mmCIF file of C-alpha atoms and ligand atoms in Angstrom:
data_model
loop_
_atom_site.group_PDB
_atom_site.id
_atom_site.type_symbol
_atom_site.label_atom_id
_atom_site.label_comp_id
_atom_site.label_asym_id
_atom_site.label_seq_id
_atom_site.Cartn_x
_atom_site.Cartn_y
_atom_site.Cartn_z
ATOM 1 C CA UNK K 5 -3.857 3.585 -23.354
ATOM 2 C CA UNK K 6 -0.040 2.105 -22.183
ATOM 3 C CA UNK K 7 0.049 -0.473 -19.904
ATOM 4 C CA UNK K 8 1.810 1.034 -17.426
ATOM 5 C CA UNK K 9 5.368 0.013 -16.347
ATOM 6 C CA UNK K 10 6.476 -1.507 -12.231
ATOM 7 C CA UNK K 11 10.321 -2.006 -11.445
ATOM 8 C CA UNK K 12 10.804 -3.694 -8.497
ATOM 9 C CA UNK K 13 14.562 -3.070 -7.400
ATOM 10 C CA UNK K 14 15.421 -5.833 -5.488
ATOM 11 C CA UNK K 15 14.173 -9.601 -6.825
ATOM 12 C CA UNK K 16 14.093 -11.620 -3.383
ATOM 13 C CA UNK K 17 11.479 -12.056 -1.413
ATOM 14 C CA UNK K 18 9.167 -9.289 -0.913
ATOM 15 C CA UNK K 19 9.936 -8.722 -4.880
ATOM 16 C CA UNK K 20 9.056 -11.839 -5.778
ATOM 17 C CA UNK K 21 6.276 -11.887 -3.727
ATOM 18 C CA UNK K 22 5.176 -8.335 -4.850
ATOM 19 C CA UNK K 23 5.639 -9.807 -8.845
ATOM 20 C CA UNK K 24 3.076 -12.056 -8.537
ATOM 21 C CA UNK K 25 0.163 -10.126 -6.700
ATOM 22 C CA UNK K 26 1.140 -7.447 -9.554
ATOM 23 C CA UNK K 27 0.828 -9.905 -12.284
ATOM 24 C CA UNK K 28 -2.747 -11.031 -10.965
ATOM 25 C CA UNK K 29 -4.589 -7.011 -10.223
ATOM 26 C CA UNK K 30 -3.328 -6.821 -13.589
ATOM 27 C CA UNK K 31 -1.690 -3.234 -12.393
ATOM 28 C CA UNK K 32 0.785 -2.826 -15.022
ATOM 29 C CA UNK K 33 3.112 -4.632 -16.713
ATOM 30 C CA UNK K 34 6.283 -5.717 -14.674
ATOM 31 C CA UNK K 35 10.375 -5.593 -14.521
ATOM 32 C CA UNK K 36 12.427 -7.439 -11.724
ATOM 33 C CA UNK K 37 15.715 -5.785 -11.326
ATOM 34 C CA UNK K 38 18.761 -7.780 -9.027
ATOM 35 C CA UNK K 39 22.409 -7.947 -8.946
ATOM 36 C CA UNK K 40 22.175 -11.551 -9.100
ATOM 37 C CA UNK K 41 22.826 -12.794 -12.103
ATOM 38 C CA UNK K 42 19.221 -15.310 -13.241
ATOM 39 C CA UNK K 43 17.468 -14.414 -10.216
ATOM 40 C CA UNK K 44 15.275 -12.099 -11.735
ATOM 41 C CA UNK K 45 15.127 -13.303 -14.718
ATOM 42 C CA UNK K 46 14.001 -17.046 -13.113
ATOM 43 C CA UNK K 47 11.494 -15.346 -11.175
ATOM 44 C CA UNK K 48 9.608 -13.637 -13.871
ATOM 45 C CA UNK K 49 8.941 -16.706 -15.834
ATOM 46 C CA UNK K 50 8.211 -18.662 -13.357
ATOM 47 C CA UNK K 51 5.300 -16.133 -13.315
ATOM 48 C CA UNK K 52 5.037 -15.180 -16.528
ATOM 49 C CA UNK K 53 4.743 -19.957 -17.181
ATOM 50 C CA UNK K 54 1.330 -19.536 -14.332
ATOM 51 C CA UNK K 55 -0.725 -16.841 -15.830
ATOM 52 C CA UNK K 56 -2.940 -19.100 -17.341
ATOM 53 C CA UNK K 57 -3.938 -20.256 -13.970
ATOM 54 C CA UNK K 58 -4.036 -16.190 -12.574
ATOM 55 C CA UNK K 59 -6.620 -15.408 -15.168
ATOM 56 C CA UNK K 60 -3.542 -12.540 -16.546
ATOM 57 C CA UNK K 61 -2.214 -10.957 -19.910
ATOM 58 C CA UNK K 62 -0.258 -9.038 -18.225
ATOM 59 C CA UNK K 63 4.149 -9.686 -18.851
ATOM 60 C CA UNK K 64 7.018 -9.680 -16.659
ATOM 61 C CA UNK K 65 11.012 -9.385 -17.334
ATOM 62 C CA UNK K 66 13.774 -9.806 -15.923
ATOM 63 C CA UNK K 67 17.215 -8.036 -15.656
ATOM 64 C CA UNK K 68 20.830 -7.029 -13.928
ATOM 65 C CA UNK K 69 20.573 -4.015 -15.565
ATOM 66 C CA UNK K 70 19.415 -0.467 -14.034
ATOM 67 C CA UNK K 71 18.605 0.593 -18.047
ATOM 68 C CA UNK K 72 15.797 -1.349 -17.392
ATOM 69 C CA UNK K 73 14.217 0.733 -14.956
ATOM 70 C CA UNK K 74 13.579 3.917 -18.150
ATOM 71 C CA UNK K 75 9.623 4.274 -18.904
ATOM 72 C CA UNK K 76 9.227 3.094 -15.158
ATOM 73 C CA UNK K 77 5.912 5.058 -13.956
ATOM 74 C CA UNK K 78 5.868 3.454 -10.038
ATOM 75 C CA UNK K 79 9.022 2.273 -8.999
ATOM 76 C CA UNK K 80 9.043 -0.142 -5.686
ATOM 77 C CA UNK K 81 12.876 -0.846 -4.233
ATOM 78 C CA UNK K 82 13.019 -3.731 -1.517
ATOM 79 C CA UNK K 83 17.291 -3.654 -2.460
ATOM 80 C CA UNK K 84 18.817 -4.231 -0.135
ATOM 81 C CA UNK K 85 19.206 -7.393 3.202
ATOM 82 C CA UNK K 86 17.242 -8.350 5.060
ATOM 83 C CA UNK K 87 17.042 -8.254 8.803
ATOM 84 C CA UNK K 88 18.142 -12.241 11.073
ATOM 85 C CA UNK K 89 17.262 -12.661 14.369
ATOM 86 C CA UNK K 90 19.054 -10.321 17.378
ATOM 87 C CA UNK K 91 19.222 -7.463 14.242
ATOM 88 C CA UNK K 92 17.415 -4.352 15.184
ATOM 89 C CA UNK K 93 15.848 -2.419 11.520
ATOM 90 C CA UNK K 94 19.300 -0.286 12.818
ATOM 91 C CA UNK K 95 21.980 -2.518 11.744
ATOM 92 C CA UNK K 96 21.217 -2.896 8.000
ATOM 93 C CA UNK K 97 22.073 1.076 7.760
ATOM 94 C CA UNK K 98 25.481 1.140 6.285
ATOM 95 C CA UNK K 99 24.801 -1.298 4.291
ATOM 96 C CA UNK K 100 21.345 -0.331 3.016
ATOM 97 C CA UNK K 101 21.435 2.768 2.425
ATOM 98 C CA UNK K 102 25.479 1.832 0.740
ATOM 99 C CA UNK K 103 22.792 0.132 -1.437
ATOM 100 C CA UNK K 104 20.237 2.696 -1.969
ATOM 101 C CA UNK K 105 22.812 5.123 -2.927
ATOM 102 C CA UNK K 106 23.098 3.377 -6.032
ATOM 103 C CA UNK K 107 19.709 2.962 -6.334
ATOM 104 C CA UNK K 108 18.736 5.657 -6.950
ATOM 105 C CA UNK K 109 21.764 7.192 -9.043
ATOM 106 C CA UNK K 110 19.998 4.616 -11.445
ATOM 107 C CA UNK K 111 16.375 6.066 -10.335
ATOM 108 C CA UNK K 112 17.729 9.446 -11.169
ATOM 109 C CA UNK K 113 19.009 9.828 -14.541
ATOM 110 C CA UNK K 114 16.704 6.409 -15.878
ATOM 111 C CA UNK K 115 13.098 6.724 -14.057
ATOM 112 C CA UNK K 116 12.981 10.525 -13.560
ATOM 113 C CA UNK K 117 9.601 10.845 -13.239
ATOM 114 C CA UNK K 118 8.536 7.592 -11.044
ATOM 115 C CA UNK K 119 6.436 7.035 -8.578
ATOM 116 C CA UNK K 120 8.910 6.008 -6.008
ATOM 117 C CA UNK K 121 8.103 3.675 -2.954
ATOM 118 C CA UNK K 122 10.960 2.905 -0.771
ATOM 119 C CA UNK K 123 10.729 -0.706 0.930
ATOM 120 C CA UNK K 124 14.482 -1.611 2.126
ATOM 121 C CA UNK K 125 14.896 -0.961 5.658
ATOM 122 C CA UNK K 126 15.719 0.791 7.969
ATOM 123 C CA UNK K 127 13.338 2.354 6.577
ATOM 124 C CA UNK K 128 12.368 5.910 7.396
ATOM 125 C CA UNK K 129 15.912 6.640 7.040
ATOM 126 C CA UNK K 130 16.015 4.566 3.424
ATOM 127 C CA UNK K 131 13.310 6.596 1.925
ATOM 128 C CA UNK K 132 15.028 10.055 3.141
ATOM 129 C CA UNK K 133 17.858 8.833 2.065
ATOM 130 C CA UNK K 134 16.426 8.041 -1.829
ATOM 131 C CA UNK K 135 14.155 11.291 -2.204
ATOM 132 C CA UNK K 136 18.159 12.963 -1.515
ATOM 133 C CA UNK K 137 20.003 10.808 -3.975
ATOM 134 C CA UNK K 138 17.500 11.200 -6.290
ATOM 135 C CA UNK K 139 16.313 14.917 -5.647
ATOM 136 C CA UNK K 140 12.405 13.529 -6.728
ATOM 137 C CA UNK K 141 9.895 15.501 -4.926
ATOM 138 C CA UNK K 142 9.572 14.666 -2.232
ATOM 139 C CA UNK K 143 5.281 13.833 -2.587
ATOM 140 C CA UNK K 144 6.309 11.309 -5.427
ATOM 141 C CA UNK K 145 9.374 9.353 -3.101
ATOM 142 C CA UNK K 146 7.444 7.501 -0.779
ATOM 143 C CA UNK K 147 8.217 4.555 2.208
ATOM 144 C CA UNK K 148 6.302 1.737 3.250
ATOM 145 C CA UNK K 149 6.065 0.777 6.167
ATOM 146 C CA UNK K 150 3.016 1.980 8.308
ATOM 147 C CA UNK K 151 1.065 0.515 5.990
ATOM 148 C CA UNK K 152 2.033 -2.976 7.248
ATOM 149 C CA UNK K 153 2.071 -1.271 11.147
ATOM 150 C CA UNK K 154 -1.583 -0.721 10.736
ATOM 151 C CA UNK K 155 -2.607 -3.614 8.673
ATOM 152 C CA UNK K 156 -0.928 -5.606 11.764
ATOM 153 C CA UNK K 157 -2.793 -4.114 14.457
ATOM 154 C CA UNK K 158 -5.916 -4.154 12.435
ATOM 155 C CA UNK K 159 -5.234 -8.367 12.573
ATOM 156 C CA UNK K 160 -4.467 -8.751 15.972
ATOM 157 C CA UNK K 161 -7.839 -6.339 16.661
ATOM 158 C CA UNK K 162 -9.900 -9.330 14.596
ATOM 159 C CA UNK K 163 -8.232 -12.046 16.324
ATOM 160 C CA UNK K 164 -9.495 -10.682 19.151
ATOM 161 C CA UNK K 165 -12.293 -9.775 18.614
ATOM 162 C CA UNK K 166 -12.838 -12.725 16.440
ATOM 163 C CA UNK K 167 -14.228 -10.596 13.644
ATOM 164 C CA UNK K 168 -13.374 -10.458 9.811
ATOM 165 C CA UNK K 169 -9.522 -9.367 9.326
ATOM 166 C CA UNK K 170 -10.993 -6.534 6.254
ATOM 167 C CA UNK K 171 -13.398 -5.018 8.716
ATOM 168 C CA UNK K 172 -10.724 -3.193 10.906
ATOM 169 C CA UNK K 173 -9.051 -0.227 9.992
ATOM 170 C CA UNK K 174 -6.026 0.945 12.445
ATOM 171 C CA UNK K 175 -3.377 3.421 12.083
ATOM 172 C CA UNK K 176 -0.045 2.855 13.678
ATOM 173 C CA UNK K 177 2.205 5.783 13.057
ATOM 174 C CA UNK K 178 5.859 6.922 13.678
ATOM 175 C CA UNK K 179 8.902 5.194 12.662
ATOM 176 C CA UNK K 180 8.922 1.783 11.627
ATOM 177 C CA UNK K 181 10.191 1.059 15.131
ATOM 178 C CA UNK K 182 9.919 -0.343 18.781
ATOM 179 C CA UNK K 183 8.984 3.972 18.517
ATOM 180 C CA UNK K 184 5.162 3.905 15.762
ATOM 181 C CA UNK K 185 2.507 4.894 18.071
ATOM 182 C CA UNK K 186 -0.235 2.892 17.553
ATOM 183 C CA UNK K 187 -3.885 4.707 18.176
ATOM 184 C CA UNK K 188 -6.252 3.271 20.663
ATOM 185 C CA UNK K 189 -9.463 5.865 19.378
ATOM 186 C CA UNK K 190 -8.845 5.357 15.657
ATOM 187 C CA UNK K 191 -9.503 1.979 15.443
ATOM 188 C CA UNK K 192 -11.720 1.481 13.927
ATOM 189 C CA UNK K 193 -13.999 -2.474 13.933
ATOM 190 C CA UNK K 194 -16.468 -2.213 10.578
ATOM 191 C CA UNK K 195 -16.914 1.165 11.700
ATOM 192 C CA UNK K 196 -17.393 0.658 15.560
ATOM 193 C CA UNK K 197 -14.656 2.581 17.295
ATOM 194 C CA UNK K 198 -12.159 0.695 19.401
ATOM 195 C CA UNK K 199 -13.418 1.504 22.479
ATOM 196 C CA UNK K 200 -16.890 0.153 22.011
ATOM 197 C CA UNK K 201 -15.515 -3.249 21.639
ATOM 198 C CA UNK K 202 -11.997 -4.085 23.172
ATOM 199 C CA UNK K 203 -9.919 -2.818 26.929
ATOM 200 C CA UNK K 204 -7.095 -0.472 26.846
ATOM 201 C CA UNK K 205 -5.220 -2.643 29.090
ATOM 202 C CA UNK K 206 -6.424 -5.190 26.122
ATOM 203 C CA UNK K 207 -4.989 -2.358 22.748
ATOM 204 C CA UNK K 208 -1.769 -1.789 24.918
ATOM 205 C CA UNK K 209 -0.624 -4.954 24.396
ATOM 206 C CA UNK K 210 -2.161 -5.942 21.497
ATOM 207 C CA UNK K 211 -0.482 -2.424 20.529
ATOM 208 C CA UNK K 212 2.981 -4.007 21.533
ATOM 209 C CA UNK K 213 3.317 -7.132 19.248
ATOM 210 C CA UNK K 214 2.394 -4.570 16.242
ATOM 211 C CA UNK K 215 5.403 -2.177 17.381
ATOM 212 C CA UNK K 216 7.895 -6.126 17.377
ATOM 213 C CA UNK K 217 5.293 -7.611 15.246
ATOM 214 C CA UNK K 218 8.354 -7.646 12.257
ATOM 215 C CA UNK K 219 10.914 -9.502 15.548
ATOM 216 C CA UNK K 220 7.658 -12.040 15.955
ATOM 217 C CA UNK K 221 8.265 -12.903 12.167
ATOM 218 C CA UNK K 222 11.717 -12.899 12.533
ATOM 219 C CA UNK K 223 12.116 -14.823 15.788
ATOM 220 C CA UNK K 224 10.409 -17.690 13.117
ATOM 221 C CA UNK K 225 11.855 -17.776 9.790
ATOM 222 C CA UNK K 226 15.440 -17.106 11.318
ATOM 223 C CA UNK K 227 16.778 -16.244 7.760
ATOM 224 C CA UNK K 228 15.134 -13.409 7.059
ATOM 225 C CA UNK K 229 12.421 -11.034 7.361
ATOM 226 C CA UNK K 230 8.975 -10.790 6.445
ATOM 227 C CA UNK K 231 7.720 -10.821 2.884
ATOM 228 C CA UNK K 232 4.975 -11.561 1.764
ATOM 229 C CA UNK K 233 2.251 -8.598 4.122
ATOM 230 C CA UNK K 234 5.201 -6.285 3.275
ATOM 231 C CA UNK K 235 4.633 -7.348 -0.603
ATOM 232 C CA UNK K 236 0.768 -6.317 -0.361
ATOM 233 C CA UNK K 237 0.958 -3.669 1.502
ATOM 234 C CA UNK K 238 3.661 -1.831 -1.089
ATOM 235 C CA UNK K 239 1.233 -2.607 -4.192
ATOM 236 C CA UNK K 240 -1.385 -1.329 -2.187
ATOM 237 C CA UNK K 241 0.488 2.129 -2.330
ATOM 238 C CA UNK K 242 0.873 1.594 -5.783
ATOM 239 C CA UNK K 243 -2.021 0.775 -6.784
ATOM 240 C CA UNK K 244 -3.682 4.545 -5.232
ATOM 241 C CA UNK K 245 -1.047 6.036 -7.667
ATOM 242 C CA UNK K 246 -1.358 4.011 -10.706
ATOM 243 C CA UNK K 247 -5.647 4.083 -10.132
ATOM 244 C CA UNK K 248 -5.823 8.038 -8.976
ATOM 245 C CA UNK K 249 -7.871 6.299 -6.297
ATOM 246 C CA UNK K 250 -7.369 8.961 -3.619
ATOM 247 C CA UNK K 251 -6.468 6.484 -0.894
ATOM 248 C CA UNK K 252 -6.326 7.242 2.912
ATOM 249 C CA UNK K 253 -3.184 5.680 3.544
ATOM 250 C CA UNK K 254 -0.244 5.335 6.609
ATOM 251 C CA UNK K 255 3.270 6.442 4.781
ATOM 252 C CA UNK K 256 6.575 7.478 5.384
ATOM 253 C CA UNK K 257 5.984 11.281 3.622
ATOM 254 C CA UNK K 258 8.386 14.148 4.432
ATOM 255 C CA UNK K 259 6.989 15.783 6.372
ATOM 256 C CA UNK K 260 7.359 19.901 5.720
ATOM 257 C CA UNK K 261 6.150 21.426 8.860
ATOM 258 C CA UNK K 262 3.461 19.252 10.278
ATOM 259 C CA UNK K 263 3.155 17.988 13.466
ATOM 260 C CA UNK K 264 6.038 19.924 14.154
ATOM 261 C CA UNK K 265 8.990 18.486 12.362
ATOM 262 C CA UNK K 266 9.805 19.362 9.006
ATOM 263 C CA UNK K 267 12.492 18.005 6.487
ATOM 264 C CA UNK K 268 12.276 14.479 8.069
ATOM 265 C CA UNK K 269 9.629 11.108 6.436
ATOM 266 C CA UNK K 270 8.227 10.242 8.789
ATOM 267 C CA UNK K 271 4.851 7.567 9.637
ATOM 268 C CA UNK K 272 1.872 9.290 9.098
ATOM 269 C CA UNK K 273 -1.828 9.623 7.492
ATOM 270 C CA UNK K 274 -1.467 10.478 3.466
ATOM 271 C CA UNK K 275 -4.035 10.359 0.664
ATOM 272 C CA UNK K 276 -2.262 9.213 -2.673
ATOM 273 C CA UNK K 277 -2.917 9.486 -5.249
ATOM 274 C CA UNK K 278 -2.468 10.133 -9.129
ATOM 275 C CA UNK K 279 -0.159 13.582 -7.625
ATOM 276 C CA UNK K 280 1.760 11.149 -5.607
ATOM 277 C CA UNK K 281 1.106 11.822 -2.055
ATOM 278 C CA UNK K 282 -1.553 14.644 -2.273
ATOM 279 C CA UNK K 283 -1.844 15.336 1.388
ATOM 280 C CA UNK K 284 -0.544 14.916 4.232
ATOM 281 C CA UNK K 285 -3.553 14.117 7.115
ATOM 282 C CA UNK K 286 -3.089 15.910 10.964
ATOM 283 C CA UNK K 287 -5.028 14.463 13.737
ATOM 284 C CA UNK K 288 -5.695 14.942 16.405
ATOM 285 C CA UNK K 289 -4.115 12.909 19.486
ATOM 286 C CA UNK K 290 -3.741 12.959 22.408
ATOM 287 C CA UNK K 291 -1.168 13.591 25.235
ATOM 288 C CA UNK K 292 0.516 10.223 25.328
ATOM 289 C CA UNK K 293 0.399 9.566 22.255
ATOM 290 C CA UNK K 294 1.589 13.703 21.152
ATOM 291 C CA UNK K 295 3.907 12.595 23.613
ATOM 292 C CA UNK K 296 5.211 8.787 21.602
ATOM 293 C CA UNK K 297 4.833 10.433 18.390
ATOM 294 C CA UNK K 298 7.620 12.785 19.092
ATOM 295 C CA UNK K 299 10.041 10.316 20.703
ATOM 296 C CA UNK K 300 9.128 8.502 17.604
ATOM 297 C CA UNK K 301 10.302 11.067 15.510
ATOM 298 C CA UNK K 302 13.542 11.295 17.831
ATOM 299 C CA UNK K 303 14.524 8.034 17.345
ATOM 300 C CA UNK K 304 14.331 8.719 13.298
ATOM 301 C CA UNK K 305 15.912 11.957 13.232
ATOM 302 C CA UNK K 306 19.201 10.057 14.853
ATOM 303 C CA UNK K 307 19.539 7.696 11.149
ATOM 304 C CA UNK K 308 18.618 11.051 9.104
ATOM 305 C CA UNK K 309 21.726 12.927 10.538
ATOM 306 C CA UNK K 310 23.372 10.659 9.966
ATOM 307 C CA UNK K 311 22.284 10.317 6.200
ATOM 308 C CA UNK K 312 23.105 13.712 5.936
ATOM 309 C CA UNK K 313 26.631 13.929 7.433
ATOM 310 C CA UNK K 314 27.291 9.997 4.455
ATOM 311 C CA UNK K 315 25.701 12.844 1.866
ATOM 312 C CA UNK K 316 27.922 15.314 2.492
ATOM 313 C CA UNK K 317 30.633 12.788 2.786
HETATM 314 N N1 APR Z 3 20.653 -4.021 -6.930
HETATM 315 C C1 APR Z 3 19.608 -4.294 -6.778
HETATM 316 N N2 APR Z 3 18.560 -5.578 -6.253
HETATM 317 C C2 APR Z 3 20.505 -5.849 -5.219
HETATM 318 C C3 APR Z 3 21.052 -5.274 -4.698
HETATM 319 C C4 APR Z 3 21.440 -3.836 -6.506
HETATM 320 N N3 APR Z 3 22.595 -2.620 -5.452
HETATM 321 N N4 APR Z 3 21.701 -5.274 -3.666
HETATM 322 C C5 APR Z 3 20.586 -6.083 -2.919
HETATM 323 N N5 APR Z 3 20.363 -6.793 -3.950
HETATM 324 C C6 APR Z 3 19.111 -7.505 -3.751
HETATM 325 C C7 APR Z 3 19.028 -9.424 -3.520
HETATM 326 O O1 APR Z 3 20.252 -9.483 -4.034
HETATM 327 C C8 APR Z 3 18.325 -9.982 -2.637
HETATM 328 O O2 APR Z 3 17.552 -10.601 -4.301
HETATM 329 O O3 APR Z 3 18.568 -7.268 -2.687
HETATM 330 C C9 APR Z 3 16.679 -8.174 -2.757
HETATM 331 C C10 APR Z 3 17.026 -7.906 -0.976
HETATM 332 O O4 APR Z 3 16.380 -9.745 -1.137
HETATM 333 P P1 APR Z 3 16.491 -10.591 0.352
HETATM 334 O O5 APR Z 3 16.867 -10.776 0.686
HETATM 335 O O6 APR Z 3 14.989 -11.076 -0.095
HETATM 336 O O7 APR Z 3 15.284 -9.495 1.511
HETATM 337 P P2 APR Z 3 13.475 -8.814 1.219
HETATM 338 O O8 APR Z 3 13.448 -10.196 2.723
HETATM 339 O O9 APR Z 3 12.915 -9.281 0.296
HETATM 340 O O10 APR Z 3 13.873 -7.049 1.765
HETATM 341 C C11 APR Z 3 14.922 -6.871 0.897
HETATM 342 O O11 APR Z 3 12.954 -4.583 3.145
HETATM 343 O O12 APR Z 3 11.527 -4.993 4.708
HETATM 344 C C12 APR Z 3 12.797 -4.991 4.360
HETATM 345 O O13 APR Z 3 14.540 -5.993 6.275
HETATM 346 C C13 APR Z 3 14.199 -6.000 5.024
HETATM 347 O O14 APR Z 3 15.820 -3.828 3.538
HETATM 348 C C14 APR Z 3 15.036 -5.210 3.471
HETATM 349 C C15 APR Z 3 14.758 -5.347 2.488
#
């Protein structure tokens, strides 16, 4: 069987992290593509030279040419500008749309059969734009945010309870912004429902921290936004696709009537396998959660309308 090819468009902080993790996991050969000359080549060569120590035979190359997207099984897009302190994700809309439009046009012509994972912010609008620009089926164009937001909540719960981080499962839905919705009843700790272990008041604190977790990292780093956790979260989605795992992950997916929403991308639990998004799972929420989710959908809607207007010119 031929090796899989994974293209990383954007060889910055997240792109570099993903290249290393992909190599370690031997999920396929990696091409890093960036507009900056030398950086993708340098990062690829740097990881190549460390392969003996991480026991991998994956090959990595760097490129400044979108032609190298050709033949990709998966394309992960982080091309764009990250936030600086004081900026919201929405502040990136205009500049990152221009970049996603260019990258999307290249994917459409060079890798139309790829599974496309968008990471660039503002996430829900950028994945929406990517689907419109490429015309690729929505099942194959997905946004990375819910995996990260859920992982952040799981991390805070594990820290609070003093339990293993990988024993905690969580679901955080909605848009990738301050309106995201953490679900109390859906957190499980080694299979035990969280309400048996933590008060709703404490959970609300952790839920607030989760919604602002990206800002917390931006405030600490000062020069950019989170990259390790976004990188590994996107790889989890790529792995589900490449290995046909049927993983249940919260991702930005195009809703077609589910949750009463039509034609918008928003974070919801989905099943990812070799066909991309194989199912959108409609979960039952209580009235408070439903109202919060509807508010989050509204926040996403404005940016999607902005993208529509931009595409219409
Ligand atoms: N084509 C390819 N790469 C591009 C393009 C383009 N048209 N425009 C910019 N890039 C590259 C930049 O040169 C840079 O190397 O995208 C890379 C982005 O990397 P960083 O600035 O390090 O940003 P990073 O932290 O990786 O975040 C990327 O993901 O989470 C989001 O908000 C974040 O939108 C940001 C994106």
